[in-house]
Amino acid sequence: MNADLVVVGSGFFGLTVAERAAEELGLKVAVLDRRHHIGGNAYSENEAQTGIEVHRYGAHLFHTSNEKVWEYVNRFTAFTSYVHRVYTRHQGEVYPMPINLGTINQFFRAAYGPAEARELIREQAGELAGTDPQNLNDKGIQLIGRPLYEAFIKYYTGKQWQTDPKDLPAGIISRLPVRYTYDNRYFNDTHEGLPVDGYTAWIERMADHPNIEVHLNTDFFDENHELGRKAVLGQVPVVYTGPVDRYFGYAEGDLSWRTIDLEEEVLPIEDFQGCPVMNYPDEDVPFTRIHEFRHFHPERDYTKDATVIMREFSRFAEQGDEPYYPINTAEDRAKLLAYRDLARDEQSVLFGGRLGTYKYLDMHMAIGSALSMYENKIKPHFSGGAPLV
Ligand code: FAD
Ligand code: NA
């Protein structure tokens, strides 16, 4: 095999490492992915009937305040001026999210100014003032008061975790942002937008380098593959971005994850909900939200005859499900420490990315973290002979 570096996983972490090593160091890089496409969870494709770009693993919004990352990603794609906003549908009414002055005044049928609203929420949160909340339900009430918590957070969170918030640890939330202005812009980052030509075009440009060879439908643990672990370990340095527990054969136990199920539907109408994301925080609706993909690209000339929506359901991941969000219980954290020791001792293998470090990473964080691994470990190793640890 003639690769200088094997990268397992073609998500943003793996592709960033591969691109830097190929472009700046001139290394031959083999990128493996067990899926049939590159890009990891950021992968998108145009829905066959409508041509509307659909994010296959759930809606992906790009935002960052990291100037290095912003400069880097702009080498591969331009971004639209898309600004993310979310609405929520509670008992037959639609409110703006995150909870802001507009939400509060609509909910309480009032016209409070910022100071009055602040005082009201302080009073309502006072129900549990001075207590030490032992579960998520009490914590939520203590943070924003019972009325807003029960309307917008309680069942939404319960559906996300398939667990009554009274049985969830208080530590899952440390704060529930309430804005005492009418600003309902979802993200606060300096830069925000969606890739003009879509995620897949962006991702393909990162991988489009004569020194990069992509192997799809290829599992690193396939014993018979010439680029599988058995063949490359000890021969070629590896950057591994798959699940860390799987790498070590679950020796320290399974790390727990939440996953989502997405139900896609094409409707014969131009516009279903008038916005990209509508939350459903009520108990009697089984899904958490609906995405309508045309609204991510109002600048595109999409068909007016049809629209694509996706209902999102959330649940605990089981073996065989895609792991999406780390649950991070106390047991998970203990296992993770043990896996980190194993990972450090694994010669010439670097662990990175969302699955490799058991950390939820937004795209810009995965890219930033990959750029650091490249600068601090990979480049010193290949250009100066520093050990790869
Ligand atoms: P991934 O994108 O998960 O890539 C890992 C890759 O490794 C996968 O392609 C997988 O197939 C491959 N792999 C695993 N094991 C093996 C193996 N044994 N052999 C070969 N290949 C293997 N980020 C944002 O910035 N904004 C958002 O709005 C946003 N929304 C998200 C919504 C959801 C539901 C999820 C799950 C994530 C979201 N993210 C979002 C984060 C983003 O999708 C990525 O998680 C992030 O870019 C991290 O990338 P990664 O390369 O570490 O991991
Ligand atoms: Na290591």
Short mmCIF file of C-alpha atoms and ligand atoms in Angstrom, two decimals:
data_model
loop_
_atom_site.label_atom_id
_atom_site.label_comp_id
_atom_site.label_asym_id
_atom_site.label_seq_id
_atom_site.Cartn_x
_atom_site.Cartn_y
_atom_site.Cartn_z
CA MET A 1 0.00 0.00 0.00
CA ASN A 2 1.45 3.36 -0.81
CA ALA A 3 -0.08 5.88 1.61
CA ASP A 4 1.88 8.04 4.06
CA LEU A 5 -1.16 8.62 6.24
CA VAL A 6 -4.46 6.78 6.69
CA VAL A 7 -7.46 8.83 7.78
CA VAL A 8 -10.46 6.88 9.05
CA GLY A 9 -13.66 8.87 8.53
CA SER A 10 -14.41 11.49 5.88
CA GLY A 11 -16.36 13.94 8.07
CA PHE A 12 -15.08 17.48 8.49
CA PHE A 13 -12.43 16.34 10.97
CA GLY A 14 -10.94 13.67 8.73
CA LEU A 15 -11.15 15.74 5.55
CA THR A 16 -9.47 18.74 7.17
CA VAL A 17 -6.53 16.60 8.31
CA ALA A 18 -6.33 14.91 4.91
CA GLU A 19 -6.45 18.16 2.96
CA ARG A 20 -3.74 19.84 5.07
CA ALA A 21 -1.42 16.82 4.96
CA ALA A 22 -1.85 16.42 1.20
CA GLU A 23 -1.66 20.09 0.27
CA GLU A 24 0.94 21.44 2.67
CA LEU A 25 3.15 18.39 3.30
CA GLY A 26 2.62 16.67 -0.03
CA LEU A 27 1.74 13.40 1.73
CA LYS A 28 -0.21 10.64 0.05
CA VAL A 29 -3.35 10.26 2.12
CA ALA A 30 -5.85 7.40 2.05
CA VAL A 31 -9.26 8.37 3.45
CA LEU A 32 -11.58 5.53 4.45
CA ASP A 33 -15.30 5.75 5.10
CA ARG A 34 -17.65 2.92 5.80
CA ARG A 35 -20.56 4.87 4.31
CA HIS A 36 -21.24 5.15 0.58
CA HIS A 37 -20.48 8.89 0.59
CA ILE A 38 -17.98 11.37 2.03
CA GLY A 39 -18.74 14.23 4.42
CA GLY A 40 -19.88 12.37 7.53
CA ASN A 41 -23.02 13.81 9.00
CA ALA A 42 -22.76 17.03 7.04
CA TYR A 43 -23.54 15.17 3.81
CA SER A 44 -26.43 16.52 1.74
CA GLU A 45 -28.04 15.61 -1.54
CA ASN A 46 -30.72 17.00 -3.80
CA GLU A 47 -34.02 15.25 -3.21
CA ALA A 48 -34.78 13.34 -6.44
CA GLN A 49 -38.26 14.63 -7.23
CA THR A 50 -37.87 18.30 -6.29
CA GLY A 51 -34.13 19.01 -6.53
CA ILE A 52 -34.30 20.58 -3.08
CA GLU A 53 -31.06 20.13 -1.09
CA VAL A 54 -31.70 17.89 1.90
CA HIS A 55 -29.27 17.42 4.79
CA ARG A 56 -29.34 13.64 5.10
CA TYR A 57 -28.42 13.50 8.80
CA GLY A 58 -30.46 16.43 10.04
CA ALA A 59 -30.27 20.18 9.45
CA HIS A 60 -26.73 21.59 9.47
CA LEU A 61 -26.20 25.29 10.08
CA PHE A 62 -22.70 26.68 9.73
CA HIS A 63 -21.59 29.39 12.15
CA THR A 64 -18.27 30.36 13.74
CA SER A 65 -16.42 33.14 15.51
CA ASN A 66 -13.06 31.48 14.85
CA GLU A 67 -11.28 33.60 12.20
CA LYS A 68 -8.80 30.84 11.33
CA VAL A 69 -11.63 28.40 10.64
CA TRP A 70 -13.58 31.00 8.68
CA GLU A 71 -10.58 31.77 6.47
CA TYR A 72 -9.97 28.04 5.96
CA VAL A 73 -13.53 27.04 5.01
CA ASN A 74 -13.76 29.94 2.56
CA ARG A 75 -11.03 28.29 0.50
CA PHE A 76 -13.56 25.63 -0.49
CA THR A 77 -16.91 27.38 -0.59
CA ALA A 78 -18.64 30.73 -0.47
CA PHE A 79 -21.45 31.19 2.05
CA THR A 80 -24.91 32.67 1.68
CA SER A 81 -26.21 35.34 4.03
CA TYR A 82 -28.59 32.84 5.68
CA VAL A 83 -29.36 33.67 9.32
CA HIS A 84 -30.92 30.90 11.40
CA ARG A 85 -34.20 31.50 13.24
CA VAL A 86 -36.46 28.95 14.89
CA TYR A 87 -40.15 29.04 15.78
CA THR A 88 -42.14 26.81 18.10
CA ARG A 89 -45.72 25.63 17.93
CA HIS A 90 -47.41 25.32 21.32
CA GLN A 91 -51.12 24.55 21.72
CA GLY A 92 -52.17 25.96 18.38
CA GLU A 93 -50.01 29.07 18.52
CA VAL A 94 -46.61 29.84 17.01
CA TYR A 95 -43.98 31.65 19.08
CA PRO A 96 -40.44 32.85 18.30
CA MET A 97 -37.49 31.00 19.85
CA PRO A 98 -35.18 31.10 21.75
CA ILE A 99 -37.45 32.53 24.47
CA ASN A 100 -37.30 36.31 24.05
CA LEU A 101 -39.40 39.37 24.76
CA GLY A 102 -41.64 38.52 21.81
CA THR A 103 -42.25 35.01 23.18
CA ILE A 104 -42.95 36.33 26.68
CA ASN A 105 -45.37 39.05 25.61
CA GLN A 106 -47.27 36.72 23.31
CA PHE A 107 -47.43 34.01 25.96
CA PHE A 108 -48.62 36.30 28.76
CA ARG A 109 -50.74 38.51 26.44
CA ALA A 110 -48.79 41.51 27.62
CA ALA A 111 -46.62 44.40 26.47
CA TYR A 112 -43.84 44.21 29.04
CA GLY A 113 -40.65 46.15 28.60
CA PRO A 114 -37.34 44.37 29.31
CA ALA A 115 -37.23 45.32 33.02
CA GLU A 116 -40.83 44.24 33.68
CA ALA A 117 -40.33 40.94 31.88
CA ARG A 118 -37.14 40.28 33.83
CA GLU A 119 -38.98 40.95 37.10
CA LEU A 120 -41.85 38.63 36.11
CA ILE A 121 -39.53 35.75 35.26
CA ARG A 122 -37.55 36.32 38.45
CA GLU A 123 -40.77 36.10 40.47
CA GLN A 124 -41.93 32.93 38.68
CA ALA A 125 -38.53 31.29 39.02
CA GLY A 126 -38.74 32.16 42.74
CA GLU A 127 -41.05 29.18 43.25
CA LEU A 128 -37.97 27.05 43.84
CA ALA A 129 -35.53 29.77 44.89
CA GLY A 130 -32.84 28.69 47.33
CA THR A 131 -33.41 24.98 46.70
CA ASP A 132 -30.86 22.68 45.12
CA PRO A 133 -32.70 21.11 42.18
CA GLN A 134 -32.13 17.35 41.99
CA ASN A 135 -33.70 16.78 38.59
CA LEU A 136 -34.06 18.58 35.30
CA ASN A 137 -37.68 19.50 35.93
CA ASP A 138 -36.91 21.44 39.11
CA LYS A 139 -33.86 22.98 37.51
CA GLY A 140 -35.93 24.24 34.56
CA ILE A 141 -38.52 25.80 36.87
CA GLN A 142 -35.76 27.42 38.89
CA LEU A 143 -34.17 28.90 35.78
CA ILE A 144 -37.17 30.41 33.96
CA GLY A 145 -40.28 29.76 36.08
CA ARG A 146 -42.93 27.10 35.69
CA PRO A 147 -45.19 28.61 32.95
CA LEU A 148 -42.51 29.11 30.28
CA TYR A 149 -40.66 25.96 31.28
CA GLU A 150 -43.74 23.77 31.00
CA ALA A 151 -44.84 25.30 27.70
CA PHE A 152 -41.57 25.31 25.77
CA ILE A 153 -38.98 23.12 27.48
CA LYS A 154 -40.46 20.33 29.58
CA TYR A 155 -41.97 18.02 26.98
CA TYR A 156 -39.51 19.02 24.26
CA THR A 157 -36.66 17.88 26.49
CA GLY A 158 -38.66 14.85 27.59
CA LYS A 159 -39.10 13.84 23.94
CA GLN A 160 -35.42 14.44 23.18
CA TRP A 161 -34.44 12.05 25.96
CA GLN A 162 -37.47 9.77 25.93
CA THR A 163 -37.46 10.30 29.66
CA ASP A 164 -39.62 12.33 32.04
CA PRO A 165 -37.52 15.40 33.02
CA LYS A 166 -38.23 14.50 36.66
CA ASP A 167 -36.03 11.44 36.03
CA LEU A 168 -33.26 13.31 34.21
CA PRO A 169 -30.23 14.73 36.05
CA ALA A 170 -30.34 18.49 36.69
CA GLY A 171 -26.87 18.75 35.15
CA ILE A 172 -28.13 18.32 31.57
CA ILE A 173 -28.92 22.03 31.50
CA SER A 174 -26.86 24.70 33.20
CA ARG A 175 -28.73 27.62 31.72
CA LEU A 176 -31.83 28.32 29.68
CA PRO A 177 -31.25 31.52 27.79
CA VAL A 178 -34.03 34.10 27.98
CA ARG A 179 -33.50 37.24 25.95
CA TYR A 180 -35.05 40.46 27.14
CA THR A 181 -35.04 41.91 23.64
CA TYR A 182 -36.91 40.96 20.48
CA ASP A 183 -33.74 39.50 18.95
CA ASN A 184 -34.52 35.95 17.85
CA ARG A 185 -31.37 35.29 15.87
CA TYR A 186 -30.43 31.75 16.89
CA PHE A 187 -26.62 31.96 16.82
CA ASN A 188 -24.41 34.77 18.14
CA ASP A 189 -21.32 34.02 16.06
CA THR A 190 -19.44 36.55 13.93
CA HIS A 191 -19.86 34.46 10.78
CA GLU A 192 -22.90 32.51 9.68
CA GLY A 193 -24.21 31.16 6.40
CA LEU A 194 -24.83 28.10 4.28
CA PRO A 195 -22.53 26.84 1.50
CA VAL A 196 -23.69 28.48 -1.73
CA ASP A 197 -23.41 25.27 -3.79
CA GLY A 198 -24.42 22.97 -0.95
CA TYR A 199 -22.55 20.87 1.59
CA THR A 200 -21.56 18.09 -0.77
CA ALA A 201 -19.88 20.45 -3.24
CA TRP A 202 -17.90 21.97 -0.34
CA ILE A 203 -16.90 18.57 0.97
CA GLU A 204 -15.92 17.28 -2.46
CA ARG A 205 -13.64 20.27 -3.02
CA MET A 206 -11.81 19.46 0.21
CA ALA A 207 -11.18 15.90 -0.96
CA ASP A 208 -10.36 16.88 -4.54
CA HIS A 209 -6.57 16.65 -4.42
CA PRO A 210 -4.24 14.43 -6.45
CA ASN A 211 -2.64 13.12 -3.23
CA ILE A 212 -5.94 12.14 -1.63
CA GLU A 213 -7.50 8.78 -2.36
CA VAL A 214 -10.98 8.18 -0.96
CA HIS A 215 -12.18 4.64 -0.25
CA LEU A 216 -15.91 4.46 0.34
CA ASN A 217 -17.85 1.48 1.71
CA THR A 218 -14.65 0.62 3.54
CA ASP A 219 -14.64 -0.25 7.22
CA PHE A 220 -11.30 0.20 9.00
CA PHE A 221 -12.05 -2.95 11.00
CA ASP A 222 -12.47 -5.09 7.91
CA GLU A 223 -9.67 -7.60 8.51
CA ASN A 224 -9.30 -8.46 4.84
CA HIS A 225 -8.98 -4.95 3.48
CA GLU A 226 -5.53 -3.76 2.41
CA LEU A 227 -6.22 -0.48 4.26
CA GLY A 228 -7.87 -2.10 7.28
CA ARG A 229 -6.43 -1.86 10.75
CA LYS A 230 -4.74 -5.23 10.59
CA ALA A 231 -2.80 -4.27 7.48
CA VAL A 232 -1.81 -0.70 8.37
CA LEU A 233 -1.24 -0.68 12.12
CA GLY A 234 2.44 -0.13 12.85
CA GLN A 235 3.10 0.46 9.14
CA VAL A 236 1.44 3.83 8.50
CA PRO A 237 0.29 6.56 10.91
CA VAL A 238 -3.48 6.67 11.36
CA VAL A 239 -5.93 9.44 12.25
CA TYR A 240 -9.05 7.70 13.52
CA THR A 241 -12.38 9.60 13.72
CA GLY A 242 -14.74 6.66 14.30
CA PRO A 243 -16.19 5.71 17.70
CA VAL A 244 -13.43 5.32 20.29
CA ASP A 245 -15.22 2.48 22.12
CA ARG A 246 -15.49 0.46 18.93
CA TYR A 247 -11.77 0.87 18.22
CA PHE A 248 -10.98 -0.90 21.48
CA GLY A 249 -13.62 -3.58 21.02
CA TYR A 250 -15.83 -2.01 23.74
CA ALA A 251 -13.28 -3.23 26.29
CA GLU A 252 -14.33 -0.55 28.80
CA GLY A 253 -18.03 -0.82 27.92
CA ASP A 254 -20.31 1.03 25.47
CA LEU A 255 -20.44 4.81 25.55
CA SER A 256 -24.07 5.97 25.38
CA TRP A 257 -25.47 8.15 22.61
CA ARG A 258 -28.73 9.65 21.49
CA THR A 259 -29.75 9.20 17.88
CA ILE A 260 -32.48 10.71 15.72
CA ASP A 261 -34.90 9.26 13.20
CA LEU A 262 -35.82 11.45 10.25
CA GLU A 263 -39.05 10.98 8.34
CA GLU A 264 -38.97 12.67 4.97
CA GLU A 265 -42.07 13.68 3.05
CA VAL A 266 -42.56 15.49 -0.26
CA LEU A 267 -45.72 17.58 -0.24
CA PRO A 268 -47.42 18.90 -3.40
CA ILE A 269 -47.47 22.49 -2.14
CA GLU A 270 -45.04 25.39 -2.42
CA ASP A 271 -44.64 26.11 1.28
CA PHE A 272 -45.60 24.03 4.31
CA GLN A 273 -44.60 26.09 7.33
CA GLY A 274 -43.06 29.36 6.13
CA CYS A 275 -39.77 28.82 7.97
CA PRO A 276 -36.89 26.31 8.06
CA VAL A 277 -37.40 24.84 11.55
CA MET A 278 -40.55 24.57 13.66
CA ASN A 279 -40.25 23.03 17.12
CA TYR A 280 -43.09 20.97 18.57
CA PRO A 281 -42.79 21.25 22.36
CA ASP A 282 -46.17 19.66 23.25
CA GLU A 283 -46.54 16.22 24.78
CA ASP A 284 -49.18 14.93 22.34
CA VAL A 285 -46.93 15.32 19.26
CA PRO A 286 -44.37 12.51 18.97
CA PHE A 287 -41.70 14.37 16.99
CA THR A 288 -39.50 17.21 18.28
CA ARG A 289 -39.40 19.40 15.17
CA ILE A 290 -40.04 19.71 11.45
CA HIS A 291 -37.43 20.94 8.98
CA GLU A 292 -38.51 22.39 5.65
CA PHE A 293 -35.44 22.43 3.47
CA ARG A 294 -36.42 24.97 0.80
CA HIS A 295 -36.19 27.73 3.43
CA PHE A 296 -32.47 27.17 3.98
CA HIS A 297 -31.90 28.57 0.48
CA PRO A 298 -34.43 31.31 -0.28
CA GLU A 299 -31.97 32.55 -2.93
CA ARG A 300 -32.39 29.39 -5.03
CA ASP A 301 -34.91 29.00 -7.77
CA TYR A 302 -36.62 25.90 -6.35
CA THR A 303 -39.81 24.43 -7.79
CA LYS A 304 -43.08 25.96 -6.55
CA ASP A 305 -44.93 22.70 -7.09
CA ALA A 306 -43.54 20.79 -4.14
CA THR A 307 -41.67 21.07 -0.87
CA VAL A 308 -39.65 18.64 1.28
CA ILE A 309 -40.21 18.35 5.00
CA MET A 310 -38.52 16.14 7.58
CA ARG A 311 -39.96 15.23 10.94
CA GLU A 312 -37.32 14.59 13.59
CA PHE A 313 -37.75 11.98 16.34
CA SER A 314 -35.17 11.55 19.06
CA ARG A 315 -34.24 8.46 21.08
CA PHE A 316 -31.47 6.50 22.77
CA ALA A 317 -29.12 4.85 20.30
CA GLU A 318 -28.77 1.09 20.31
CA GLN A 319 -26.06 -1.02 18.67
CA GLY A 320 -26.38 -0.50 14.93
CA ASP A 321 -27.90 3.00 15.21
CA GLU A 322 -25.94 6.08 14.16
CA PRO A 323 -24.45 7.64 17.30
CA TYR A 324 -25.29 11.39 17.22
CA TYR A 325 -25.20 13.14 20.60
CA PRO A 326 -23.06 11.92 23.52
CA ILE A 327 -25.24 11.39 26.60
CA ASN A 328 -22.32 11.79 28.95
CA THR A 329 -23.56 10.16 32.15
CA ALA A 330 -21.15 9.74 35.07
CA GLU A 331 -20.50 6.15 33.89
CA ASP A 332 -19.78 7.44 30.37
CA ARG A 333 -17.23 9.89 31.73
CA ALA A 334 -15.47 7.15 33.69
CA LYS A 335 -15.34 4.90 30.62
CA LEU A 336 -14.11 7.80 28.50
CA LEU A 337 -11.15 8.38 30.83
CA ALA A 338 -10.18 4.73 30.46
CA TYR A 339 -10.53 4.93 26.67
CA ARG A 340 -8.39 8.09 26.63
CA ASP A 341 -5.56 6.19 28.32
CA LEU A 342 -5.85 3.39 25.79
CA ALA A 343 -5.92 5.91 22.93
CA ARG A 344 -2.81 7.69 24.17
CA ASP A 345 -0.92 4.40 24.38
CA GLU A 346 -2.01 3.23 20.94
CA GLN A 347 1.16 3.80 18.90
CA SER A 348 0.97 6.01 15.81
CA VAL A 349 -2.81 6.39 16.03
CA LEU A 350 -4.35 9.78 16.76
CA PHE A 351 -8.00 9.93 17.82
CA GLY A 352 -10.09 12.91 16.78
CA GLY A 353 -13.51 14.24 15.88
CA ARG A 354 -16.92 13.81 17.40
CA LEU A 355 -16.86 10.01 17.64
CA GLY A 356 -13.17 9.60 18.35
CA THR A 357 -13.30 11.92 21.38
CA TYR A 358 -16.93 11.33 22.44
CA LYS A 359 -17.69 15.04 22.33
CA TYR A 360 -20.45 16.90 20.54
CA LEU A 361 -18.65 19.08 18.01
CA ASP A 362 -20.23 21.57 15.69
CA MET A 363 -18.69 21.66 12.23
CA HIS A 364 -16.52 24.68 12.98
CA MET A 365 -15.27 23.00 16.17
CA ALA A 366 -14.41 19.78 14.34
CA ILE A 367 -12.52 21.77 11.70
CA GLY A 368 -10.75 23.93 14.31
CA SER A 369 -9.76 20.87 16.30
CA ALA A 370 -8.47 19.11 13.15
CA LEU A 371 -6.38 22.16 12.21
CA SER A 372 -4.82 22.06 15.70
CA MET A 373 -4.06 18.35 15.46
CA TYR A 374 -2.44 18.98 12.11
CA GLU A 375 -0.31 21.90 13.35
CA ASN A 376 0.65 20.40 16.71
CA LYS A 377 1.13 16.73 15.91
CA ILE A 378 1.02 15.73 12.26
CA LYS A 379 3.16 18.48 10.78
CA PRO A 380 5.92 18.23 13.48
CA HIS A 381 5.98 14.46 12.97
CA PHE A 382 6.32 14.47 9.21
CA SER A 383 8.51 17.54 8.84
CA GLY A 384 10.74 17.14 11.90
CA GLY A 385 10.50 13.52 12.96
CA ALA A 386 8.69 14.25 16.25
CA PRO A 387 6.99 11.12 17.65
CA LEU A 388 3.32 10.90 16.74
CA VAL A 389 1.54 10.98 20.10
P1 FAD B 1 -18.61 12.77 11.43
O1 FAD B 1 -19.18 13.81 10.56
O2 FAD B 1 -19.52 11.93 12.21
O3 FAD B 1 -17.69 11.83 10.52
C1 FAD B 1 -17.15 10.60 10.97
C2 FAD B 1 -17.07 9.64 9.81
O4 FAD B 1 -16.33 8.47 10.20
C3 FAD B 1 -18.41 9.15 9.30
O5 FAD B 1 -18.55 9.45 7.94
C4 FAD B 1 -18.36 7.62 9.56
O6 FAD B 1 -19.01 6.88 8.56
C5 FAD B 1 -16.86 7.36 9.54
N1 FAD B 1 -16.48 6.13 10.26
C6 FAD B 1 -16.79 5.78 11.52
N2 FAD B 1 -16.26 4.58 11.83
C7 FAD B 1 -15.60 4.15 10.73
C8 FAD B 1 -14.84 2.97 10.41
N3 FAD B 1 -14.68 2.00 11.30
N4 FAD B 1 -14.30 2.86 9.19
C9 FAD B 1 -14.46 3.84 8.27
N5 FAD B 1 -15.16 4.98 8.52
C10 FAD B 1 -15.71 5.13 9.73
N6 FAD B 1 -22.68 21.06 13.25
C11 FAD B 1 -22.87 22.37 13.02
O7 FAD B 1 -21.90 23.12 12.95
N7 FAD B 1 -24.13 22.88 12.83
C12 FAD B 1 -25.24 22.10 12.89
O8 FAD B 1 -26.36 22.59 12.72
C13 FAD B 1 -25.07 20.69 13.15
N8 FAD B 1 -26.13 19.89 13.24
C14 FAD B 1 -25.93 18.56 13.54
C15 FAD B 1 -27.03 17.72 13.64
C16 FAD B 1 -26.85 16.39 13.96
C17 FAD B 1 -28.05 15.48 14.07
C18 FAD B 1 -25.54 15.88 14.20
C19 FAD B 1 -25.32 14.45 14.60
C20 FAD B 1 -24.46 16.71 14.06
C21 FAD B 1 -24.63 18.05 13.74
N9 FAD B 1 -23.54 18.90 13.60
C22 FAD B 1 -23.74 20.21 13.33
C23 FAD B 1 -22.14 18.38 13.75
C24 FAD B 1 -21.53 17.79 12.45
O9 FAD B 1 -22.38 16.94 11.77
C25 FAD B 1 -20.33 16.87 12.71
O10 FAD B 1 -20.64 16.12 13.86
C26 FAD B 1 -19.06 17.58 12.93
O11 FAD B 1 -18.73 18.24 11.76
C27 FAD B 1 -17.99 16.58 13.35
O12 FAD B 1 -17.42 15.91 12.25
P2 FAD B 1 -16.55 14.60 12.41
O13 FAD B 1 -15.70 14.51 11.23
O14 FAD B 1 -15.89 14.58 13.74
O15 FAD B 1 -17.60 13.39 12.49
NA NA B 2 -2.15 7.34 20.26
#
